[in-house]
Every structure is written in C-alpha cells, then in structure tokens.
PDB file of C-alpha atoms in Angstrom:
ATOM      1  CA  MET A   1     102.722 -36.906 -99.274  1.00 42.00           C
ATOM      2  CA  TRP A   2     101.378 -34.709 -96.449  1.00 40.00           C
ATOM      3  CA  CYS A   3     104.907 -33.514 -95.561  1.00 39.00           C
ATOM      4  CA  HIS A   4     105.324 -32.417 -99.157  1.00 42.00           C
ATOM      5  CA  ARG A   5     101.970 -30.586 -98.995  1.00 42.00           C
ATOM      6  CA  LEU A   6     102.937 -28.869 -95.752  1.00 43.00           C
ATOM      7  CA  SER A   7     106.283 -27.785 -97.174  1.00 46.00           C
ATOM      8  CA  HIS A   8     104.553 -26.439-100.264  1.00 49.00           C
ATOM      9  CA  LEU A   9     102.015 -24.571 -98.140  1.00 46.00           C
ATOM     10  CA  GLN A  10     104.754 -23.011 -96.008  1.00 49.00           C
ATOM     11  CA  SER A  11     106.516 -21.701 -99.098  1.00 51.00           C
ATOM     12  CA  GLN A  12     103.245 -20.204-100.313  1.00 52.00           C
ATOM     13  CA  ILE A  13     102.706 -18.491 -96.956  1.00 47.00           C
ATOM     14  CA  ARG A  14     106.186 -16.966 -97.175  1.00 50.00           C
ATOM     15  CA  HIS A  15     105.263 -15.686-100.610  1.00 48.00           C
ATOM     16  CA  LEU A  16     102.058 -14.239 -99.192  1.00 47.00           C
ATOM     17  CA  LEU A  17     103.878 -12.345 -96.454  1.00 45.00           C
ATOM     18  CA  LYS A  18     105.868 -10.638 -99.199  1.00 45.00           C
ATOM     19  CA  GLY A  19     102.649  -9.300-100.736  1.00 44.00           C
ATOM     20  CA  GLY A  20     101.706 -12.092-103.121  1.00 42.00           C
ATOM     21  CA  VAL A  21      98.269 -13.308-104.154  1.00 40.00           C
ATOM     22  CA  ILE A  22      97.636 -17.041-104.193  1.00 39.00           C
ATOM     23  CA  CYS A  23      94.563 -19.071-105.017  1.00 41.00           C
ATOM     24  CA  GLU A  24      95.081 -22.806-105.056  1.00 40.00           C
ATOM     25  CA  THR A  25      93.120 -25.979-104.407  1.00 38.00           C
ATOM     26  CA  PHE A  26      94.774 -28.918-102.670  1.00 39.00           C
ATOM     27  CA  GLN A  27      93.186 -32.339-102.908  1.00 42.00           C
ATOM     28  CA  GLN A  28      94.240 -35.565-101.257  1.00 41.00           C
ATOM     29  CA  PRO A  29      93.829 -38.109-104.093  1.00 41.00           C
ATOM     30  CA  SER A  30      92.627 -40.968-101.923  1.00 39.00           C
ATOM     31  CA  PHE A  31      89.899 -38.783-100.451  1.00 33.00           C
ATOM     32  CA  LYS A  32      88.938 -36.906-103.604  1.00 35.00           C
ATOM     33  CA  SER A  33      85.323 -37.962-103.397  1.00 36.00           C
ATOM     34  CA  LEU A  34      85.083 -36.822 -99.787  1.00 38.00           C
ATOM     35  CA  PHE A  35      86.512 -33.335 -99.635  1.00 37.00           C
ATOM     36  CA  SER A  36      88.719 -30.669-101.127  1.00 39.00           C
ATOM     37  CA  LEU A  37      90.546 -27.960 -99.223  1.00 38.00           C
ATOM     38  CA  THR A  38      90.382 -24.572-100.917  1.00 44.00           C
ATOM     39  CA  ILE A  39      92.539 -21.732 -99.636  1.00 42.00           C
ATOM     40  CA  HIS A  40      92.291 -18.168-100.939  1.00 46.00           C
ATOM     41  CA  TRP A  41      94.729 -15.454 -99.968  1.00 42.00           C
ATOM     42  CA  HIS A  42      93.956 -11.854-100.958  1.00 46.00           C
ATOM     43  CA  HIS A  43      96.263  -9.519 -99.079  1.00 43.00           C
ATOM     44  CA  THR A  44      97.699  -7.299-101.769  1.00 43.00           C
ATOM     45  CA  SER A  45      96.983  -4.006-100.000  1.00 46.00           C
ATOM     46  CA  SER A  46      95.555  -2.561 -96.803  1.00 48.00           C
ATOM     47  CA  LYS A  47      92.193  -2.096 -98.509  1.00 51.00           C
ATOM     48  CA  SER A  48      91.967  -5.694 -99.623  1.00 50.00           C
ATOM     49  CA  LEU A  49      92.768  -7.039 -96.154  1.00 57.00           C
ATOM     50  CA  ASN A  50      89.033  -6.881 -95.450  1.00 82.00           C
ATOM     51  CA  CYS A  51      88.164  -8.688 -98.664  1.00 88.00           C
ATOM     52  CA  ALA A  52      87.821 -12.424 -99.148  1.00 92.00           C
ATOM     53  CA  TRP A  53      86.304 -14.459-101.935  1.00 93.00           C
ATOM     54  CA  GLN A  54      85.606 -18.027-102.865  1.00 94.00           C
ATOM     55  CA  GLN A  55      84.919 -19.625-106.227  1.00 94.00           C
ATOM     56  CA  HIS A  56      82.066 -22.126-106.051  1.00 95.00           C
ATOM     57  CA  GLU A  57      80.861 -24.508-108.733  1.00 94.00           C
ATOM     58  CA  ASP A  58      77.868 -22.382-109.704  1.00 93.00           C
ATOM     59  CA  HIS A  59      78.509 -18.965-108.164  1.00 96.00           C
ATOM     60  CA  PHE A  60      81.102 -16.523-106.855  1.00 97.00           C
ATOM     61  CA  GLU A  61      81.087 -15.521-103.183  1.00 96.00           C
ATOM     62  CA  LEU A  62      82.548 -12.210-102.031  1.00 95.00           C
ATOM     63  CA  GLN A  63      82.981 -10.834 -98.513  1.00 94.00           C
ATOM     64  CA  TYR A  64      83.665  -7.116 -98.499  1.00 93.00           C
ATOM     65  CA  ALA A  65      82.460  -3.969 -96.691  1.00 89.00           C
ATOM     66  CA  ASN A  66      80.777  -6.062 -93.983  1.00 89.00           C
ATOM     67  CA  THR A  67      78.627  -7.713 -96.640  1.00 90.00           C
ATOM     68  CA  VAL A  68      78.545 -11.302 -97.861  1.00 94.00           C
ATOM     69  CA  MET A  69      77.516 -11.336-101.529  1.00 95.00           C
ATOM     70  CA  ARG A  70      76.864 -14.124-104.007  1.00 96.00           C
ATOM     71  CA  PHE A  71      76.953 -13.665-107.771  1.00 96.00           C
ATOM     72  CA  ASP A  72      75.832 -16.003-110.512  1.00 96.00           C
ATOM     73  CA  TYR A  73      78.547 -16.406-113.156  1.00 97.00           C
ATOM     74  CA  VAL A  74      76.139 -15.584-115.991  1.00 97.00           C
ATOM     75  CA  TRP A  75      75.224 -12.365-114.160  1.00 96.00           C
ATOM     76  CA  LEU A  76      78.888 -11.441-113.826  1.00 97.00           C
ATOM     77  CA  ARG A  77      79.555 -12.028-117.521  1.00 97.00           C
ATOM     78  CA  ASP A  78      76.374 -10.208-118.528  1.00 96.00           C
ATOM     79  CA  HIS A  79      77.280  -7.148-116.449  1.00 96.00           C
ATOM     80  CA  CYS A  80      80.772  -6.753-117.856  1.00 97.00           C
ATOM     81  CA  ARG A  81      81.624  -3.073-118.257  1.00 95.00           C
ATOM     82  CA  SER A  82      84.438  -3.424-120.776  1.00 96.00           C
ATOM     83  CA  ALA A  83      84.353  -1.229-123.891  1.00 96.00           C
ATOM     84  CA  SER A  84      83.343  -4.166-126.077  1.00 96.00           C
ATOM     85  CA  CYS A  85      80.431  -5.139-123.823  1.00 97.00           C
ATOM     86  CA  TYR A  86      79.096  -1.820-122.566  1.00 96.00           C
ATOM     87  CA  ASN A  87      78.806   1.743-123.866  1.00 95.00           C
ATOM     88  CA  SER A  88      79.653   3.952-120.899  1.00 92.00           C
ATOM     89  CA  LYS A  89      78.471   7.103-122.712  1.00 93.00           C
ATOM     90  CA  THR A  90      74.948   5.894-123.438  1.00 93.00           C
ATOM     91  CA  HIS A  91      74.809   3.346-120.579  1.00 92.00           C
ATOM     92  CA  GLN A  92      73.716   0.614-122.969  1.00 94.00           C
ATOM     93  CA  ARG A  93      74.829  -2.990-123.253  1.00 91.00           C
ATOM     94  CA  SER A  94      76.681  -4.020-126.378  1.00 95.00           C
ATOM     95  CA  LEU A  95      76.819  -7.640-125.265  1.00 95.00           C
ATOM     96  CA  ASP A  96      73.948  -9.880-126.368  1.00 95.00           C
ATOM     97  CA  THR A  97      72.792 -11.492-123.130  1.00 94.00           C
ATOM     98  CA  ALA A  98      71.368 -14.447-125.052  1.00 94.00           C
ATOM     99  CA  SER A  99      74.856 -15.231-126.335  1.00 95.00           C
ATOM    100  CA  VAL A 100      76.249 -15.899-122.845  1.00 96.00           C
ATOM    101  CA  ASP A 101      76.700 -19.600-122.071  1.00 96.00           C
ATOM    102  CA  LEU A 102      74.312 -20.442-119.216  1.00 96.00           C
ATOM    103  CA  CYS A 103      76.942 -22.823-117.823  1.00 96.00           C
ATOM    104  CA  ILE A 104      79.787 -20.308-118.047  1.00 97.00           C
ATOM    105  CA  LYS A 105      82.497 -20.287-115.371  1.00 97.00           C
ATOM    106  CA  PRO A 106      85.646 -18.152-115.171  1.00 97.00           C
ATOM    107  CA  LYS A 107      88.999 -19.716-116.011  1.00 96.00           C
ATOM    108  CA  ALA A 108      90.798 -17.508-113.515  1.00 96.00           C
ATOM    109  CA  ILE A 109      90.038 -14.885-110.866  1.00 96.00           C
ATOM    110  CA  ARG A 110      92.471 -12.464-109.285  1.00 94.00           C
ATOM    111  CA  LEU A 111      92.309  -9.466-106.981  1.00 93.00           C
ATOM    112  CA  ASP A 112      94.438  -6.364-107.521  1.00 90.00           C
ATOM    113  CA  GLU A 113      94.010  -3.633-104.911  1.00 86.00           C
ATOM    114  CA  THR A 114      90.208  -3.132-104.961  1.00 90.00           C
ATOM    115  CA  THR A 115      89.539  -4.559-108.418  1.00 95.00           C
ATOM    116  CA  LEU A 116      88.528  -8.114-109.264  1.00 96.00           C
ATOM    117  CA  PHE A 117      89.519  -9.591-112.624  1.00 97.00           C
ATOM    118  CA  PHE A 118      87.614 -12.484-114.194  1.00 98.00           C
ATOM    119  CA  THR A 119      89.101 -14.309-117.162  1.00 98.00           C
ATOM    120  CA  TRP A 120      86.439 -16.177-119.135  1.00 98.00           C
ATOM    121  CA  PRO A 121      86.854 -19.328-121.267  1.00 97.00           C
ATOM    122  CA  ASP A 122      87.148 -17.293-124.497  1.00 97.00           C
ATOM    123  CA  GLY A 123      89.935 -15.181-122.986  1.00 97.00           C
ATOM    124  CA  HIS A 124      87.772 -12.100-122.386  1.00 98.00           C
ATOM    125  CA  VAL A 125      88.646 -10.267-119.161  1.00 98.00           C
ATOM    126  CA  THR A 126      86.028  -8.568-116.991  1.00 98.00           C
ATOM    127  CA  ARG A 127      87.093  -6.186-114.252  1.00 97.00           C
ATOM    128  CA  TYR A 128      84.914  -5.112-111.350  1.00 96.00           C
ATOM    129  CA  ASP A 129      85.535  -2.505-108.688  1.00 96.00           C
ATOM    130  CA  LEU A 130      84.656  -3.975-105.290  1.00 95.00           C
ATOM    131  CA  ASP A 131      82.503  -0.995-104.346  1.00 94.00           C
ATOM    132  CA  TRP A 132      80.562  -1.355-107.613  1.00 94.00           C
ATOM    133  CA  LEU A 133      79.806  -4.971-106.768  1.00 95.00           C
ATOM    134  CA  VAL A 134      78.580  -4.013-103.301  1.00 92.00           C
ATOM    135  CA  LYS A 135      76.374  -1.272-104.730  1.00 91.00           C
ATOM    136  CA  ASN A 136      74.854  -3.486-107.413  1.00 92.00           C
ATOM    137  CA  SER A 137      74.631  -6.810-105.597  1.00 93.00           C
ATOM    138  CA  TYR A 138      71.334  -8.217-104.375  1.00 90.00           C
ATOM    139  CA  GLU A 139      72.627  -8.226-100.801  1.00 89.00           C
ATOM    140  CA  GLY A 140      73.814  -4.618-101.068  1.00 83.00           C
ATOM    141  CA  GLN A 141      70.473  -3.476-102.431  1.00 79.00           C
ATOM    142  CA  LYS A 142      68.650  -5.448 -99.755  1.00 75.00           C
ATOM    143  CA  GLN A 143      70.564  -3.624 -97.022  1.00 70.00           C
ATOM    144  CA  LYS A 144      69.915  -0.319 -98.745  1.00 66.00           C
ATOM    145  CA  VAL A 145      66.144  -0.725 -98.922  1.00 60.00           C
ATOM    146  CA  ILE A 146      65.609  -2.166 -95.460  1.00 60.00           C
ATOM    147  CA  GLN A 147      63.031   0.137 -93.928  1.00 69.00           C
ATOM    148  CA  PRO A 148      63.229   0.819 -90.190  1.00 78.00           C
ATOM    149  CA  ARG A 149      59.987  -0.221 -88.532  1.00 90.00           C
ATOM    150  CA  ILE A 150      58.917  -0.664 -84.922  1.00 93.00           C
ATOM    151  CA  LEU A 151      56.450  -3.431 -84.093  1.00 93.00           C
ATOM    152  CA  TRP A 152      54.265  -2.014 -81.353  1.00 95.00           C
ATOM    153  CA  ASN A 153      51.103  -2.383 -79.343  1.00 94.00           C
ATOM    154  CA  ALA A 154      49.356   0.145 -77.118  1.00 95.00           C
ATOM    155  CA  GLU A 155      51.848  -0.219 -74.260  1.00 96.00           C
ATOM    156  CA  VAL A 156      54.936   0.094 -76.469  1.00 96.00           C
ATOM    157  CA  TYR A 157      53.604   3.196 -78.223  1.00 96.00           C
ATOM    158  CA  GLN A 158      52.566   4.943 -75.022  1.00 95.00           C
ATOM    159  CA  GLN A 159      55.929   4.279 -73.385  1.00 96.00           C
ATOM    160  CA  ALA A 160      57.770   5.621 -76.443  1.00 95.00           C
ATOM    161  CA  GLN A 161      56.176   9.057 -75.930  1.00 95.00           C
ATOM    162  CA  VAL A 162      56.411   9.853 -79.633  1.00 96.00           C
ATOM    163  CA  PRO A 163      56.353  13.653 -80.077  1.00 96.00           C
ATOM    164  CA  SER A 164      53.825  15.448 -82.248  1.00 97.00           C
ATOM    165  CA  VAL A 165      54.791  18.174 -84.722  1.00 98.00           C
ATOM    166  CA  ASP A 166      53.507  21.753 -84.720  1.00 98.00           C
ATOM    167  CA  PHE A 167      51.446  22.764 -87.757  1.00 98.00           C
ATOM    168  CA  GLN A 168      53.391  25.887 -88.686  1.00 98.00           C
ATOM    169  CA  SER A 169      56.770  24.175 -88.243  1.00 97.00           C
ATOM    170  CA  PHE A 170      55.465  21.298 -90.360  1.00 98.00           C
ATOM    171  CA  LEU A 171      54.763  23.735 -93.200  1.00 97.00           C
ATOM    172  CA  ASP A 172      57.824  25.968 -92.827  1.00 97.00           C
ATOM    173  CA  THR A 173      60.779  23.741 -91.915  1.00 97.00           C
ATOM    174  CA  LYS A 174      62.327  20.584 -93.302  1.00 96.00           C
ATOM    175  CA  GLU A 175      63.403  19.566 -89.805  1.00 97.00           C
ATOM    176  CA  ALA A 176      59.836  19.300 -88.502  1.00 97.00           C
ATOM    177  CA  LEU A 177      58.656  17.580 -91.667  1.00 97.00           C
ATOM    178  CA  LYS A 178      61.502  15.070 -91.419  1.00 96.00           C
ATOM    179  CA  MET A 179      60.748  14.331 -87.759  1.00 96.00           C
ATOM    180  CA  PHE A 180      57.078  13.791 -88.614  1.00 97.00           C
ATOM    181  CA  LEU A 181      57.901  11.410 -91.468  1.00 96.00           C
ATOM    182  CA  GLN A 182      60.430   9.566 -89.302  1.00 95.00           C
ATOM    183  CA  ASN A 183      57.710   8.893 -86.727  1.00 96.00           C
ATOM    184  CA  PHE A 184      55.290   7.924 -89.481  1.00 97.00           C
ATOM    185  CA  LEU A 185      57.733   5.410 -90.954  1.00 95.00           C
ATOM    186  CA  LEU A 186      58.641   3.930 -87.573  1.00 95.00           C
ATOM    187  CA  TYR A 187      55.141   3.481 -86.189  1.00 96.00           C
ATOM    188  CA  GLY A 188      52.698   3.852 -89.071  1.00 96.00           C
ATOM    189  CA  ILE A 189      50.944   6.789 -87.376  1.00 97.00           C
ATOM    190  CA  ALA A 190      51.967  10.383 -86.650  1.00 98.00           C
ATOM    191  CA  PHE A 191      50.293  13.516 -85.269  1.00 98.00           C
ATOM    192  CA  VAL A 192      50.314  17.215 -86.159  1.00 98.00           C
ATOM    193  CA  GLU A 193      49.048  19.711 -83.571  1.00 98.00           C
ATOM    194  CA  ASN A 194      47.636  23.245 -83.698  1.00 98.00           C
ATOM    195  CA  VAL A 195      46.077  22.870 -87.134  1.00 97.00           C
ATOM    196  CA  PRO A 196      43.342  25.462 -87.810  1.00 96.00           C
ATOM    197  CA  PRO A 197      40.135  23.356 -87.868  1.00 93.00           C
ATOM    198  CA  THR A 198      39.114  24.043 -91.448  1.00 93.00           C
ATOM    199  CA  GLN A 199      39.015  21.950 -94.603  1.00 93.00           C
ATOM    200  CA  GLU A 200      41.398  24.340 -96.347  1.00 95.00           C
ATOM    201  CA  HIS A 201      44.107  24.010 -93.700  1.00 96.00           C
ATOM    202  CA  THR A 202      43.693  20.239 -93.587  1.00 94.00           C
ATOM    203  CA  GLU A 203      44.215  20.114 -97.356  1.00 94.00           C
ATOM    204  CA  LYS A 204      47.259  22.374 -97.062  1.00 96.00           C
ATOM    205  CA  LEU A 205      48.694  20.073 -94.419  1.00 96.00           C
ATOM    206  CA  ALA A 206      48.166  16.939 -96.507  1.00 95.00           C
ATOM    207  CA  GLU A 207      49.543  18.461 -99.699  1.00 95.00           C
ATOM    208  CA  ARG A 208      52.815  19.242 -97.901  1.00 96.00           C
ATOM    209  CA  ILE A 209      53.803  15.602 -98.350  1.00 95.00           C
ATOM    210  CA  SER A 210      51.587  14.191-101.104  1.00 93.00           C
ATOM    211  CA  LEU A 211      48.885  14.680-103.687  1.00 91.00           C
ATOM    212  CA  ILE A 212      45.413  14.053-102.318  1.00 92.00           C
ATOM    213  CA  ARG A 213      43.859  10.916-103.738  1.00 87.00           C
ATOM    214  CA  TYR A 214      40.141  10.457-104.232  1.00 79.00           C
ATOM    215  CA  ASN A 215      38.543   7.015-104.053  1.00 69.00           C
ATOM    216  CA  ASN A 216      35.261   5.281-103.332  1.00 60.00           C
ATOM    217  CA  TYR A 217      34.345   4.759 -99.696  1.00 58.00           C
ATOM    218  CA  ASP A 218      34.064   1.427 -97.878  1.00 60.00           C
ATOM    219  CA  ARG A 219      34.903  -2.151 -98.820  1.00 64.00           C
ATOM    220  CA  ALA A 220      33.968  -3.448-102.256  1.00 69.00           C
ATOM    221  CA  VAL A 221      31.538  -6.325-102.678  1.00 75.00           C
ATOM    222  CA  ILE A 222      33.308  -9.683-102.403  1.00 79.00           C
ATOM    223  CA  ASN A 223      32.392 -11.130-105.786  1.00 81.00           C
ATOM    224  CA  THR A 224      35.700 -12.563-106.986  1.00 84.00           C
ATOM    225  CA  VAL A 225      35.858 -15.586-104.668  1.00 84.00           C
ATOM    226  CA  PRO A 226      33.888 -18.805-105.431  1.00 90.00           C
ATOM    227  CA  TYR A 227      31.432 -20.088-102.818  1.00 86.00           C
ATOM    228  CA  ASP A 228      33.583 -23.087-101.842  1.00 89.00           C
ATOM    229  CA  VAL A 229      36.487 -20.765-100.980  1.00 92.00           C
ATOM    230  CA  VAL A 230      34.721 -17.752 -99.522  1.00 92.00           C
ATOM    231  CA  HIS A 231      33.943 -19.539 -96.223  1.00 93.00           C
ATOM    232  CA  ARG A 232      37.683 -20.032 -95.654  1.00 93.00           C
ATOM    233  CA  TRP A 233      38.101 -16.316 -96.300  1.00 91.00           C
ATOM    234  CA  TYR A 234      35.577 -15.478 -93.586  1.00 93.00           C
ATOM    235  CA  THR A 235      37.225 -17.939 -91.204  1.00 94.00           C
ATOM    236  CA  ALA A 236      40.603 -16.266 -91.757  1.00 94.00           C
ATOM    237  CA  HIS A 237      38.975 -12.839 -91.411  1.00 93.00           C
ATOM    238  CA  ARG A 238      37.488 -13.871 -88.065  1.00 96.00           C
ATOM    239  CA  THR A 239      40.863 -15.119 -86.790  1.00 96.00           C
ATOM    240  CA  LEU A 240      42.516 -11.830 -87.766  1.00 93.00           C
ATOM    241  CA  THR A 241      39.705  -9.753 -86.251  1.00 93.00           C
ATOM    242  CA  VAL A 242      39.947 -11.552 -82.902  1.00 95.00           C
ATOM    243  CA  GLU A 243      43.677 -10.818 -82.791  1.00 94.00           C
ATOM    244  CA  LEU A 244      43.214  -7.173 -83.760  1.00 91.00           C
ATOM    245  CA  ARG A 245      40.536  -6.565 -81.138  1.00 92.00           C
ATOM    246  CA  ARG A 246      42.594  -7.758 -78.219  1.00 95.00           C
ATOM    247  CA  PRO A 247      42.772  -4.803 -75.793  1.00 94.00           C
ATOM    248  CA  GLU A 248      46.570  -4.796 -75.808  1.00 95.00           C
ATOM    249  CA  ASN A 249      46.552  -4.353 -79.594  1.00 94.00           C
ATOM    250  CA  GLU A 250      44.210  -1.353 -79.617  1.00 95.00           C
ATOM    251  CA  LEU A 251      45.385   2.237 -79.214  1.00 95.00           C
ATOM    252  CA  TRP A 252      42.511   4.592 -78.396  1.00 95.00           C
ATOM    253  CA  VAL A 253      42.982   8.222 -79.401  1.00 94.00           C
ATOM    254  CA  LYS A 254      40.504  11.049 -78.787  1.00 91.00           C
ATOM    255  CA  LEU A 255      40.910  13.617 -81.514  1.00 91.00           C
ATOM    256  CA  LYS A 256      40.090  17.244 -80.797  1.00 92.00           C
ATOM    257  CA  PRO A 257      39.906  20.310 -83.049  1.00 93.00           C
ATOM    258  CA  GLY A 258      43.392  21.200 -84.263  1.00 95.00           C
ATOM    259  CA  ARG A 259      44.853  17.700 -84.019  1.00 96.00           C
ATOM    260  CA  VAL A 260      45.458  15.715 -87.221  1.00 97.00           C
ATOM    261  CA  LEU A 261      46.309  12.025 -87.334  1.00 97.00           C
ATOM    262  CA  PHE A 262      48.104  10.409 -90.299  1.00 97.00           C
ATOM    263  CA  ILE A 263      47.743   6.629 -90.657  1.00 97.00           C
ATOM    264  CA  ASP A 264      49.689   4.200 -92.841  1.00 96.00           C
ATOM    265  CA  ASN A 265      46.927   1.875 -94.033  1.00 93.00           C
ATOM    266  CA  TRP A 266      49.505  -0.731 -95.021  1.00 93.00           C
ATOM    267  CA  ARG A 267      50.492  -1.121 -91.359  1.00 93.00           C
ATOM    268  CA  VAL A 268      47.754   0.147 -89.053  1.00 94.00           C
ATOM    269  CA  LEU A 269      44.011  -0.517 -89.188  1.00 92.00           C
ATOM    270  CA  HIS A 270      41.788   2.233 -87.874  1.00 92.00           C
ATOM    271  CA  GLY A 271      38.146   2.685 -86.950  1.00 89.00           C
ATOM    272  CA  ARG A 272      35.849   4.997 -84.978  1.00 88.00           C
ATOM    273  CA  GLU A 273      33.597   4.546 -81.975  1.00 88.00           C
ATOM    274  CA  SER A 274      30.069   5.906 -81.856  1.00 85.00           C
ATOM    275  CA  PHE A 275      29.604   9.385 -80.402  1.00 83.00           C
ATOM    276  CA  THR A 276      26.940  11.848 -79.306  1.00 85.00           C
ATOM    277  CA  GLY A 277      26.766  15.525 -80.106  1.00 86.00           C
ATOM    278  CA  TYR A 278      27.896  17.552 -83.109  1.00 86.00           C
ATOM    279  CA  ARG A 279      31.227  17.267 -84.836  1.00 84.00           C
ATOM    280  CA  GLN A 280      32.851  17.664 -88.238  1.00 84.00           C
ATOM    281  CA  LEU A 281      35.507  15.163 -89.255  1.00 86.00           C
ATOM    282  CA  CYS A 282      37.693  16.054 -92.222  1.00 88.00           C
ATOM    283  CA  GLY A 283      39.876  13.379 -93.803  1.00 88.00           C
ATOM    284  CA  CYS A 284      41.453  12.347 -97.084  1.00 91.00           C
ATOM    285  CA  TYR A 285      43.655   9.722 -98.719  1.00 92.00           C
ATOM    286  CA  LEU A 286      47.225  10.320 -99.882  1.00 94.00           C
ATOM    287  CA  THR A 287      49.269   8.601-102.556  1.00 90.00           C
ATOM    288  CA  ARG A 288      51.620   6.251-100.728  1.00 90.00           C
ATOM    289  CA  ASP A 289      54.416   6.583-103.290  1.00 93.00           C
ATOM    290  CA  ASP A 290      54.407  10.365-102.869  1.00 94.00           C
ATOM    291  CA  VAL A 291      54.656  10.117 -99.083  1.00 95.00           C
ATOM    292  CA  LEU A 292      57.592   7.705 -99.283  1.00 93.00           C
ATOM    293  CA  ASN A 293      59.270   9.809-101.968  1.00 95.00           C
ATOM    294  CA  THR A 294      59.057  12.906 -99.762  1.00 95.00           C
ATOM    295  CA  ALA A 295      60.703  10.919 -96.965  1.00 94.00           C
ATOM    296  CA  ARG A 296      63.512   9.800 -99.285  1.00 91.00           C
ATOM    297  CA  LEU A 297      64.128  13.366-100.453  1.00 93.00           C
ATOM    298  CA  LEU A 298      64.746  14.247 -96.805  1.00 93.00           C
ATOM    299  CA  GLY A 299      67.304  11.454 -96.452  1.00 88.00           C
ATOM    300  CA  LEU A 300      65.102   8.863 -94.757  1.00 89.00           C
ATOM    301  CA  GLN A 301      64.958   5.182 -95.661  1.00 83.00           C
ATOM    302  CA  ALA A 302      61.488   4.514 -96.992  1.00 79.00           C
TER     303      ALA A 302
END
C-alpha cells in the first residue's frame, strides 16, 4: 500500500517539475480517524513560487507577500467580483449576501499565475488576484494600520534627544511639519520653538494641523456609576495614580516664552506644578481626527 503511495507521489513530483499544479489529499484508510496528509503544490510561475495555500474545513488559508491570511468561505463567495455578482462601474454588489449558504465550501481551488480560482457547488467560478486578497484581507489591513509607537519613560525620552521644530519652518515647509508629526506619533508629545508669544501666533500654529476644538474645562461629575461600584473605580484610580507618579514615569518640562508643547491626551497625561510670579499660559484642544489625517496626508502611518 505505502509503496504504491510513494510511487504515485513520485510521479506527481515529476509532473510538478514540469510546471504542473497538483492538490491532492492522501489518507491511510486504517488511520483515517487519526490523520490525513494534505499536500499542495503551487509552482506554476516565478511569482507563485512564494505563494502557498491550504483548504481547511471552515476557512481558506493563504500565504503570500510575507503575509499569512485566513478567509471565511462565505466571505470569499460574498466578495466575488464576477460580472454577475458585482457591478464594477458603480462598485455595487449584485449578489444577495443573504442568499449565500452559510455552510458553503468550494468544490475546487486552483492557482494560475497570480490568480486564484474558486469553483462553488453550483458551478459558479470566482477569481481573485492575489494582491487584491492581500489588500482586502483582515491581516493585510491590520499590517497597514499598525501605528508606530515608542513606549517610553523619562530616561528613554531624554536619551532619544528628540529634536524640536522651528516655528517658521513648521508653517512654511512640509518637511518640518512631517518631522513634527512623526515625533508626535512616536512619543505622544512634540515641541515647536521660536513661536512669538501671542495668542494669535499660538492659534496660527495649532491651525496648521487641525481645527481648534472648544470644550468645558476639568473632569465631569462622576454621576453615572452606582455607589456599590464607584469604590472599585476609586481603587483602580488610586492604583493607576501611584504608577503614574513614580519618578521614572514623570518627565518634567519647564516651558518658556516661545516654546509650544503638543500632547496626545490618548497617550500622555499632563499636569502643572504650582508657581510664583506672573505668567500667561495659552493653550487649546485640537480635533484628534484632523491631526491624524494631516499626518496621513504627509505619508505617515497614523
């Protein structure tokens, strides 16, 4: 039995070396309940040499472009781009998603160059370009939206010697604006120097990257938590506060006229120490979506 299998496998390998495509499942009958050996060969061209796939019971697995992707069969059928299922001119589905069998599985799968073909139980054929699958897969999107961030404390930030940006360059050049936003995305704070110490220039600086947002000051009254839960909230708040106030987690910055600090409130908490003497402190809030959108327009991941 095994000699016959080996001979059969050798003949298939010879076929493969001639440029064939083979997808077969070999099962040893007496061990059927224990295992099955599935072998997939996809070497039809130089481009497909870096592509491998496997058909599972409930999903399709694809390895391509240094990405391992998994697709639900219903998703694959629903996203068919054939003329009968999708209008490429209006970018609208013609296929009724509710009509797709939730237990659907392809009858056959084959790879031709960089295109995958799925044949469904009703005979309908769906074709997918490999690059399209990468672009529209969950894993591909996840890689695309990963935002570079640096986890830091006072020592890490000081050793990094993150440069500030000059006010006039910030306003006049995309290069300075991009460098500022890159620092802001990486660390959650960024500085601009040589800003004329007036409210008008501070507004001009802020509006370079976002609309100014107006909101009420200070924390709202905690009136949405019942009494038997609110004590746990304060306990958790105390634990967080102790961690935040560790000296190694605090970065002390002395602002002076002409220096502006931007803070990402989603990443960095900030506060102020008491002071003596006279000063004017000008600040505002920016719309987070606008800041991130400006970064994306400059080619940054945000």
